[in-house]
Coordinates of C-alpha atoms in Angstrom, one line a residue:
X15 CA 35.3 -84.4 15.2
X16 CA 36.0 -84.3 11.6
X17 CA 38.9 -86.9 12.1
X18 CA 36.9 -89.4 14.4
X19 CA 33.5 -89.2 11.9
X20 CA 35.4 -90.0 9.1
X21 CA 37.4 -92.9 11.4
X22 CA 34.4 -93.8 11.9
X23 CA 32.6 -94.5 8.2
X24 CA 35.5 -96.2 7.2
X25 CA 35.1 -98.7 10.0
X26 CA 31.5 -99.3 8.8
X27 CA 32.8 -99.9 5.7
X28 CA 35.5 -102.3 6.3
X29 CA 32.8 -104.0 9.0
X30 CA 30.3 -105.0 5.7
X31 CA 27.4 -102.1 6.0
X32 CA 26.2 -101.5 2.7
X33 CA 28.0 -99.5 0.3
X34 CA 25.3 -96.9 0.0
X35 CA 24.5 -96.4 3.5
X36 CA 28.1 -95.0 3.4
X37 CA 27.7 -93.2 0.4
X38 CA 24.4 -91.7 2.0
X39 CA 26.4 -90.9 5.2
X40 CA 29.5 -89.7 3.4
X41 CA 27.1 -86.9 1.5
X42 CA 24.4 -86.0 4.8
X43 CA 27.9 -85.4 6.8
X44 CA 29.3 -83.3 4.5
X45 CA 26.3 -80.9 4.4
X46 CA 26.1 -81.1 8.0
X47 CA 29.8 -80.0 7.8
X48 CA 28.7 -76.7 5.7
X49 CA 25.6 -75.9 7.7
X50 CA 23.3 -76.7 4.5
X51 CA 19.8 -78.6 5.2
X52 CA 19.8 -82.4 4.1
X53 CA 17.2 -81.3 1.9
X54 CA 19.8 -80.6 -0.4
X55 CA 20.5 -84.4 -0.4
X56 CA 17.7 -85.3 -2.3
X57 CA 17.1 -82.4 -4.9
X58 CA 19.4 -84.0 -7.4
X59 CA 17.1 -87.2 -7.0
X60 CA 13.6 -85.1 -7.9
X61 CA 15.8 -83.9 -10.7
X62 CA 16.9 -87.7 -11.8
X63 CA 12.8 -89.0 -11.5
X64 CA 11.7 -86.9 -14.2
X65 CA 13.9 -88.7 -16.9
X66 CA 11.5 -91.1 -18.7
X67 CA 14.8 -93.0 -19.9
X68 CA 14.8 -94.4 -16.3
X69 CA 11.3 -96.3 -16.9
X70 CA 13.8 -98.4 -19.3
X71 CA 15.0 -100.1 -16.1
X72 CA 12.1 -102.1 -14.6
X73 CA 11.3 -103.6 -18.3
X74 CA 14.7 -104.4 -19.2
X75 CA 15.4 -106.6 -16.1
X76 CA 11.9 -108.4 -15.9
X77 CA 12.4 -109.4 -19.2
X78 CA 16.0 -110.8 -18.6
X79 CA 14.5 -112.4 -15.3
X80 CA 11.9 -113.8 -17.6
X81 CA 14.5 -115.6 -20.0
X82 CA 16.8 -116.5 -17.1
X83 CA 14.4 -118.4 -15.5
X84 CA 12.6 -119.8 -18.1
X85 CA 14.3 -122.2 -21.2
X86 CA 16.2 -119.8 -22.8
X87 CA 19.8 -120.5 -21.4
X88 CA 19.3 -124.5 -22.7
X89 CA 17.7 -123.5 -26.3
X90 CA 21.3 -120.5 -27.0
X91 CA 23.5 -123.1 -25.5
X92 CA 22.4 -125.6 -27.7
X93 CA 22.3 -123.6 -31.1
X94 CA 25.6 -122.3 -29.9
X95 CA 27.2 -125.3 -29.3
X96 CA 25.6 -126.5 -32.7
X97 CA 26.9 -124.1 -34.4
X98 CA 30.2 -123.6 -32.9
X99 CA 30.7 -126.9 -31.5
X100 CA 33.4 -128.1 -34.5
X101 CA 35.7 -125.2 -33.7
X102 CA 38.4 -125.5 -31.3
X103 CA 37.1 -124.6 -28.1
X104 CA 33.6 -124.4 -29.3
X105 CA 31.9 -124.8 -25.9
X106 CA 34.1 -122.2 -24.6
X107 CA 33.4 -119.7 -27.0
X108 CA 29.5 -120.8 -26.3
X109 CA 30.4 -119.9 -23.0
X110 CA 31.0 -116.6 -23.8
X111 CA 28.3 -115.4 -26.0
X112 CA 26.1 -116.6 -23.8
X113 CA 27.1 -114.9 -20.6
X114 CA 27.1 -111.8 -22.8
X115 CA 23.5 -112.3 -24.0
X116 CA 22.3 -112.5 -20.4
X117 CA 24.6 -110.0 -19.0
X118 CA 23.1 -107.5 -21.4
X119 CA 19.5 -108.2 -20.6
X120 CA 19.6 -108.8 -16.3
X121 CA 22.7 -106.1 -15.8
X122 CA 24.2 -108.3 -13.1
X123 CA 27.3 -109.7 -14.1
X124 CA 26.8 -111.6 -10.4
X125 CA 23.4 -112.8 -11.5
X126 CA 24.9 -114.7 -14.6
X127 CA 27.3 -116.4 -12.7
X128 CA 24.9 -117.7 -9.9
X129 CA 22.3 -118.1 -12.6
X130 CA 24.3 -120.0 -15.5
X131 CA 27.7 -120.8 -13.9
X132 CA 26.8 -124.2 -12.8
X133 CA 25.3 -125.0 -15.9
X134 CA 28.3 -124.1 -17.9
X135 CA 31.2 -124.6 -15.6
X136 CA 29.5 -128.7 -15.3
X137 CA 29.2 -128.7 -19.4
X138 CA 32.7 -127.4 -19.9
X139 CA 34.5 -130.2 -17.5
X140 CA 32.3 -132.3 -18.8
X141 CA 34.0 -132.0 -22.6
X142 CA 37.6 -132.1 -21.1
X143 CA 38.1 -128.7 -20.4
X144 CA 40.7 -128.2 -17.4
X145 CA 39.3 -127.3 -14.6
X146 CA 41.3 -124.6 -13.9
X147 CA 40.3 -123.2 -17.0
X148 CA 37.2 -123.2 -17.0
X149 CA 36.5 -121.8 -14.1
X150 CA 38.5 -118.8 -14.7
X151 CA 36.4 -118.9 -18.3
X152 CA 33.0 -118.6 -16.4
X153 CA 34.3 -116.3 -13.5
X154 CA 35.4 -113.7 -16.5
X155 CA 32.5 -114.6 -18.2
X156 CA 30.1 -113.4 -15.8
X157 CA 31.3 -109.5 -16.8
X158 CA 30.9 -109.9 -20.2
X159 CA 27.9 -107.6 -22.0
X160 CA 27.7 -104.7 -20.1
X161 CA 28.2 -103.0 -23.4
X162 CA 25.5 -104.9 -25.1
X163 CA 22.0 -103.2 -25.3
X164 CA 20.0 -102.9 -23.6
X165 CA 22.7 -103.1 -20.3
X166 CA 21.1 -101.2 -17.7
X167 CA 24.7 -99.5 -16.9
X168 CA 24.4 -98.0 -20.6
X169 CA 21.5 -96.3 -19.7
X170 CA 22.2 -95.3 -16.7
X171 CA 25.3 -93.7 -17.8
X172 CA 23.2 -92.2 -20.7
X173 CA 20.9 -90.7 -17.6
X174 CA 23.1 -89.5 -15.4
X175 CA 25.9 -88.0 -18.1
X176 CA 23.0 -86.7 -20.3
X177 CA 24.1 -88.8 -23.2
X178 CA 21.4 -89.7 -26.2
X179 CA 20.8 -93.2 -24.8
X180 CA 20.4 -94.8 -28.3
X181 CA 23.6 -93.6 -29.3
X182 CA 25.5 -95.2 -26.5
X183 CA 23.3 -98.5 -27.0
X184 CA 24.9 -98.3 -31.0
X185 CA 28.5 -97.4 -29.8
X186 CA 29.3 -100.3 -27.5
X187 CA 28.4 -102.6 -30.4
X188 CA 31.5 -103.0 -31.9
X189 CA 33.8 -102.8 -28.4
X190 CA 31.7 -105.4 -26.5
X191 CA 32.5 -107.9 -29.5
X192 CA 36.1 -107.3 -29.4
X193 CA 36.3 -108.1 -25.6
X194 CA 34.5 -111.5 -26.8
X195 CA 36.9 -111.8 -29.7
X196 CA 40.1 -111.5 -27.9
X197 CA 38.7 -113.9 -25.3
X198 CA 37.3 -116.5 -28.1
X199 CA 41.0 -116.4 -29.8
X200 CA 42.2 -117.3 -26.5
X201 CA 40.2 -120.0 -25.9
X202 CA 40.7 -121.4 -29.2
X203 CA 44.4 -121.6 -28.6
X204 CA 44.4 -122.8 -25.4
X205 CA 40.9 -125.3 -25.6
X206 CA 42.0 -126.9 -28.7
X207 CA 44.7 -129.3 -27.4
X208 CA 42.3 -130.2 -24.3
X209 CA 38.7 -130.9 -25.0
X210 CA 37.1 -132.6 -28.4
X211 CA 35.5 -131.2 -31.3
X212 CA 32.0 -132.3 -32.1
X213 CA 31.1 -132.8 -35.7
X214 CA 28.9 -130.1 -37.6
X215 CA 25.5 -131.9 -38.3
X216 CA 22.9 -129.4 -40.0
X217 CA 19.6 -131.4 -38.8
X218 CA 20.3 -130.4 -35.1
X219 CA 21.4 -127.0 -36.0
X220 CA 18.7 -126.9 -38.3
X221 CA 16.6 -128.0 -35.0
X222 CA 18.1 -126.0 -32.7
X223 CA 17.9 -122.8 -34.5
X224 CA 13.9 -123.7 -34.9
X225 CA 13.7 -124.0 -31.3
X226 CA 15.4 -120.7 -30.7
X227 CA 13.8 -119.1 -33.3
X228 CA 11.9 -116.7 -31.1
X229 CA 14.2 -115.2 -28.8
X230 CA 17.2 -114.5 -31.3
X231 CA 15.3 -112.0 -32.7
X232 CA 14.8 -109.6 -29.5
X233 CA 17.9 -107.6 -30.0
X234 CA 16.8 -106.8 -33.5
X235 CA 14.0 -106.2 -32.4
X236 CA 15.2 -103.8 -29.7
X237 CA 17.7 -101.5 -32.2
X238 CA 15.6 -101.7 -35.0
X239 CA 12.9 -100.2 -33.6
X240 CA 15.4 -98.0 -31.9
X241 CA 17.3 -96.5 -35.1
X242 CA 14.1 -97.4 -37.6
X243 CA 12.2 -94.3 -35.6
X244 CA 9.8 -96.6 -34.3
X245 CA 10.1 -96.1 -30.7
X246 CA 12.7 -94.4 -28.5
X247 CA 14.8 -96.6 -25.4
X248 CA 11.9 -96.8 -23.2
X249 CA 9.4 -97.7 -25.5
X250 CA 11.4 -100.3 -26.4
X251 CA 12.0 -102.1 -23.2
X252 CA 8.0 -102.6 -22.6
X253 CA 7.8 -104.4 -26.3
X254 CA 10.8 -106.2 -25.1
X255 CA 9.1 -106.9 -21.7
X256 CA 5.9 -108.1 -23.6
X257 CA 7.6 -110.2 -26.6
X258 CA 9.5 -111.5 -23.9
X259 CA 6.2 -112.6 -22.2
X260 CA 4.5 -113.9 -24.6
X261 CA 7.4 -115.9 -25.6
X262 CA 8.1 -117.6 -22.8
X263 CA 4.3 -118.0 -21.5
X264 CA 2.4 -118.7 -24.3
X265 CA 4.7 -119.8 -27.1
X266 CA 7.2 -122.7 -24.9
X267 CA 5.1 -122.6 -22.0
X268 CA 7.8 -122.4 -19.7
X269 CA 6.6 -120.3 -17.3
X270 CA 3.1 -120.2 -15.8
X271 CA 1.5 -116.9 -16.2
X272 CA -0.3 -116.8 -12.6
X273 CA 2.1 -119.2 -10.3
X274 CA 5.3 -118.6 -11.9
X275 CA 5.8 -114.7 -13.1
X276 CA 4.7 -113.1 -10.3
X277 CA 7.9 -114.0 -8.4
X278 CA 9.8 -113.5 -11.2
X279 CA 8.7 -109.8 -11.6
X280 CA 9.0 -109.4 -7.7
X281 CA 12.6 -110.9 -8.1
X282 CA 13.4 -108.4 -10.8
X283 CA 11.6 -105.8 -8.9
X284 CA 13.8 -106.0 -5.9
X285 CA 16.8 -105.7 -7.8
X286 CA 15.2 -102.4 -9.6
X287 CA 14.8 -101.4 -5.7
X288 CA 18.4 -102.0 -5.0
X289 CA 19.3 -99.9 -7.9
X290 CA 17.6 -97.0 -7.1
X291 CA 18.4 -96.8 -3.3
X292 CA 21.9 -96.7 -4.7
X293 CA 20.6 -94.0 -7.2
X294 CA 19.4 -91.9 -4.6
X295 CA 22.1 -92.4 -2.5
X296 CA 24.9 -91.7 -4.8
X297 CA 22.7 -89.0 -6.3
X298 CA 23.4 -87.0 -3.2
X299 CA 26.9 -87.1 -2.5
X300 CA 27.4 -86.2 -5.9
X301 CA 25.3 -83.1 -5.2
X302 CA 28.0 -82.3 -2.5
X303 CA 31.2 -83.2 -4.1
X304 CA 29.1 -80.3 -7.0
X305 CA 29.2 -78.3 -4.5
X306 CA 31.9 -78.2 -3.2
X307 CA 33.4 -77.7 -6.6
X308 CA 35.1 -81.1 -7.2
X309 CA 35.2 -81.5 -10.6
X310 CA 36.9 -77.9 -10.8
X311 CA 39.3 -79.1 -8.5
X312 CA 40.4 -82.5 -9.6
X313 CA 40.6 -80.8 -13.2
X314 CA 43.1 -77.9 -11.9
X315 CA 45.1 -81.1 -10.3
X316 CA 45.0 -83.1 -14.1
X317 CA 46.2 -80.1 -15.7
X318 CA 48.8 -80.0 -13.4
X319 CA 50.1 -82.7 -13.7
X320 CA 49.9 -83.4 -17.6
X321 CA 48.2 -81.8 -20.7
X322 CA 48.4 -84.8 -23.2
X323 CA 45.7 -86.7 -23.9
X324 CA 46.7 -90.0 -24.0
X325 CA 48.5 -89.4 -20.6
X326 CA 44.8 -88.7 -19.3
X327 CA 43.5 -91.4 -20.5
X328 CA 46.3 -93.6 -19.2
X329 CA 45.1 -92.1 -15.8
X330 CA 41.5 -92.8 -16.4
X331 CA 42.0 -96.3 -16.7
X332 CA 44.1 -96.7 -13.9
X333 CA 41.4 -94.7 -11.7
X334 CA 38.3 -96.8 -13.0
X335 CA 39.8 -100.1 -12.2
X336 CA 40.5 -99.2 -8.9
X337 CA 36.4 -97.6 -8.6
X338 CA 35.6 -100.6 -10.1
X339 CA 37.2 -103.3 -7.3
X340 CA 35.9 -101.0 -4.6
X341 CA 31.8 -99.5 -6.1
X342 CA 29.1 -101.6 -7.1
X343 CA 28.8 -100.4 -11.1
X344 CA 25.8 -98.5 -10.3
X345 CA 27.2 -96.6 -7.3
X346 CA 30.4 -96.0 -9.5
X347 CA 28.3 -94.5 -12.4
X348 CA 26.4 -92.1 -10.2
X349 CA 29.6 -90.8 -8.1
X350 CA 32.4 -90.9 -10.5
X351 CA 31.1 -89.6 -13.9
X352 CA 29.7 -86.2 -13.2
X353 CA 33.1 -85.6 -12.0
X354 CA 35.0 -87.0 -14.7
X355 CA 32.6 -85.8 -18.0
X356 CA 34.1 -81.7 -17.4
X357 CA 37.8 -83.2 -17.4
X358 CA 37.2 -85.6 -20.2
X359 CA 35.8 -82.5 -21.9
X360 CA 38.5 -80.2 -21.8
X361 CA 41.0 -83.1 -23.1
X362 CA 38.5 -84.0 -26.3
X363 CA 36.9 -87.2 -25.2
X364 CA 33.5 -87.6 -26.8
X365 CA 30.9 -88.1 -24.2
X366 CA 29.7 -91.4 -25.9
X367 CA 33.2 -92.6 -25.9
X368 CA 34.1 -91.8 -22.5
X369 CA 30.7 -93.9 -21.7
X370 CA 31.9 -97.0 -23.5
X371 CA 35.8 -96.3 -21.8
X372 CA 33.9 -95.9 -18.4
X373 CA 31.8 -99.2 -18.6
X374 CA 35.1 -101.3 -20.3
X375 CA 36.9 -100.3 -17.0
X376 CA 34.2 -101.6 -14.6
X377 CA 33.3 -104.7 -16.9
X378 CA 37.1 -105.1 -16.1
X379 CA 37.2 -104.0 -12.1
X380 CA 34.8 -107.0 -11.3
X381 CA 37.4 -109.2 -12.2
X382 CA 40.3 -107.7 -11.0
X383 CA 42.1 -108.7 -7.5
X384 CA 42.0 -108.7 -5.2
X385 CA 38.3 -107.1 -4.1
X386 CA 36.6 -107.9 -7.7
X387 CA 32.8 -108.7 -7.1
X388 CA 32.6 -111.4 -9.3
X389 CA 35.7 -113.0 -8.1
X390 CA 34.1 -113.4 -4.5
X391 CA 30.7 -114.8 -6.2
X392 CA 32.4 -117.2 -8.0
X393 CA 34.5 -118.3 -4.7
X394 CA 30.7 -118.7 -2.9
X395 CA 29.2 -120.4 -5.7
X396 CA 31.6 -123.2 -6.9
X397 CA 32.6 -123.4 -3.5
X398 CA 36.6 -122.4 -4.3
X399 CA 39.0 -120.4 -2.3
X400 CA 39.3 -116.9 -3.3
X401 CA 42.8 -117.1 -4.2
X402 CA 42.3 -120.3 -6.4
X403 CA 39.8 -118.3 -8.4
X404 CA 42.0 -115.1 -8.4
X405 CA 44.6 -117.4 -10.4
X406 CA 42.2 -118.4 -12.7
X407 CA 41.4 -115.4 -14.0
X408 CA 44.8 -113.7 -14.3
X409 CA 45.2 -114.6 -18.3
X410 CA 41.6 -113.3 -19.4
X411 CA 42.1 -110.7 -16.9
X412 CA 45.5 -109.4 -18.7
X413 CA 43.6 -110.2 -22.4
X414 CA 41.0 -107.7 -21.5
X415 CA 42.9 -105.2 -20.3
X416 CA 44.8 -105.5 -23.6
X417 CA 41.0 -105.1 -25.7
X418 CA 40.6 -102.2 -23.0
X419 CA 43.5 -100.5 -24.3
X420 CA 42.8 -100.7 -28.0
X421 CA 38.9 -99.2 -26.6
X422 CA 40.3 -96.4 -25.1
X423 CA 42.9 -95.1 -27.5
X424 CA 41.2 -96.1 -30.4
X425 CA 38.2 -94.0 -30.4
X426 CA 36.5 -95.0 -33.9
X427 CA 36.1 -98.6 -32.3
X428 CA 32.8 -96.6 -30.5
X429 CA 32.2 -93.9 -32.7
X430 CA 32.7 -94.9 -36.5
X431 CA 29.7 -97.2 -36.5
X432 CA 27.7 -94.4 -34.5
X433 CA 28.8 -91.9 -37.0
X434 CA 27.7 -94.1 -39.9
X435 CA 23.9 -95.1 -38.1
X436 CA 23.2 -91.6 -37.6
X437 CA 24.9 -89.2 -39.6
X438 CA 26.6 -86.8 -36.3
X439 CA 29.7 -85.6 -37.2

């Protein structure tokens, strides 16, 4: 029986049911299995509802729903390419900062390819990019600023590891801008030889930077607060939420306040929805694996096998790129780190840094054949086969696990700056 049930989850997972209906099935069955009610299912979820840091959610994404639908994505890509657009492979770099911004602010890496790909992908061919190029630029794109604040996977983690939320939001500073560095360098080389440079002329930067004038402050805004004392994480997405609003409704009037933002907070709403059936879901088979002693286990087997460090971490990567082809980032998070935070603890990994190596690796998995998410939404959206995007992607794909490297072995990357914010030692 135990053969045949678990012969037959897998076929519901290779048929297309949703990931956390087998997550939810996986984690019922095996209390079934131990004669322990299902109530035991959902007492880790009571647990997880009392965190206010969770209230950070809803706000975050209605206010990246807010600027993806409304001007914003024109008024950075023009400042951006204003101010970038005389370096080699100015567009391209453009590209990247701005999949970043709104990666950081919606916490879909899907939802910036659907949402800006087209935009971008058109704009780069248009300037005699190869197309090849950039559409393995946009594809990788799409993952970038998962380690930005205020990334809804950063808090998350924070939640479920028990990690200082502001701390994490501080850490991934410096390791989300190499991952755009090492990409921009690239693109640089590579762009310069195919597409144009356009002169510097200060009257439109000077305009552009006017007409963007109110939404480049929001990240200040967010970690200033943050670190000034002002208000903790939460607080912070509702002013982000309401400049956000006011911004967009009564400043550019962009959006209609009646017509308009009701979908859009029903749109972002949904996806909150999404988020935290996968919460609950994932919330209980972790209870199980708790159980059932799983992270006791799987550190016995590491010790095993090696005591060094680095040899650990080695492993680590290798394990999150493989959660990160097969779990959604949010099931991933849920499942995987309560059982990895006791082993990371016994080899010295600092729970913030094993936050910022954890979200690196599935920034990473989305791109990585041959079951990547964003690999399959690029194929739908731009209409490509799979395995023409698959080869677009290979040299950013091996440039960031390069960065990824550096990340994980060079801890200071996350924890110097965080040391040097707030004192810890």
């Amino acid at each position: 029986m135990t053969a045949l049930g678990g012969a037959g989850l897998a076929a519901l997972a290779l048929l297309g049911a949703p990931l956390f209906t087998v997550i939810a099935a996986i984690g019922l069955w095996g209390f079934a299995s131990e004669e322990i009610s299902s109530a035991a299912f959902i007492i880790e979820l009571y647990r997880m509802t009392d965190a206010p840091t969770l209230l950070a959610i809803p706000f975050f994404t209605f206010a990246g729903y807010l600027m993806a639908e409304a001007g914003t994505p024109g008024r950075l890509t023009r400042l951006a390419r204003a101010g970038l657009g005389w370096m080699p492979g100015g567009l391209a770099v453009v590209t990247l900062a701005t999949c970043a911004f709104f990666t950081a602010f919606s916490g879909a890496s899907g939802a910036t390819i659907v949402a800006l790909g087209g935009l971008l992908l058109a704009a780069l061919t248009r300037d005699g990019y190869e197309d090849r190029f950039s559409l393995g630029l946009v594809t990788t794109s799409g993952g970038l600023g998962l380690l930005f604040p205020p990334s809804l996977p950063l808090i998350l983690y924070g939640v479920v590891a028990g990690v200082n939320i502001d701390h994490l939001f501080f850490a991934g500073i410096v390791p989300g801008l190499l991952l755009i560095a090492v990409l921009a360098a690239y693109c640089m080389r590579v762009a310069s030889a195919q597409a144009p440079r356009t002169a510097f002329s200060y009257p439109e930067f000077r305009a552009a930077l006017r007409e963007a004038g109110w939404e480049l402050p929001l990240p200040a805004i967010i970690l200033g607060g943050i670190y000034g004392g002002l208000y903790t994480a939460a607080e912070a997405s509702v002013v982000a939420a309401l400049y956000v609003l006011i911004v967009e409704v009564w400043v550019f009037h962009d959006l209609d306040l009646w017509d308009e933002v009701p979908g859009i907070a029903l749109e972002s709403m949904i996806l909150v929805g999404v988020i935290l059936i996968i919460l609950g879901a994932s919330l209980g088979l972790t209870n199980y694996l708790v159980d059932q002693e799983a992270p006791q286990r799987i550190l016995e087997a590491v010790r095993s096998l090696s005591t060094s460090r680095y040899a650990f971490l080695l492993g680590l990567n290798l394990f999150l790129l493989v959660v990160g082809c097969m779990m959604d980032i949010f099931s991933a998070i849920v499942v995987v780190v309560p059982l990895i935070t006791p082993i990371a603890k016994e080899f010295g990994v600092h729970p913030v840094h094993l936050g910022i190596i954890f979200l690196a690796n599935l920034e990473i998995g989305y791109i990585t054949p041959p079951v990547g998410l964003n690999l399959f939404i690029a194929s739908n959206r731009f209409g490509r086969p799979l395995a023409e995007v698959w080869r677009t992607t290979v040299p950013f794909l091996l440039l960031r696990l390069a960065a990824l490297l550096l990340i994980t072995y060079i801890s200071a990357l996350s924890l110097a700056p965080l040391r040097w914010m707030t004192g810890l030692p």
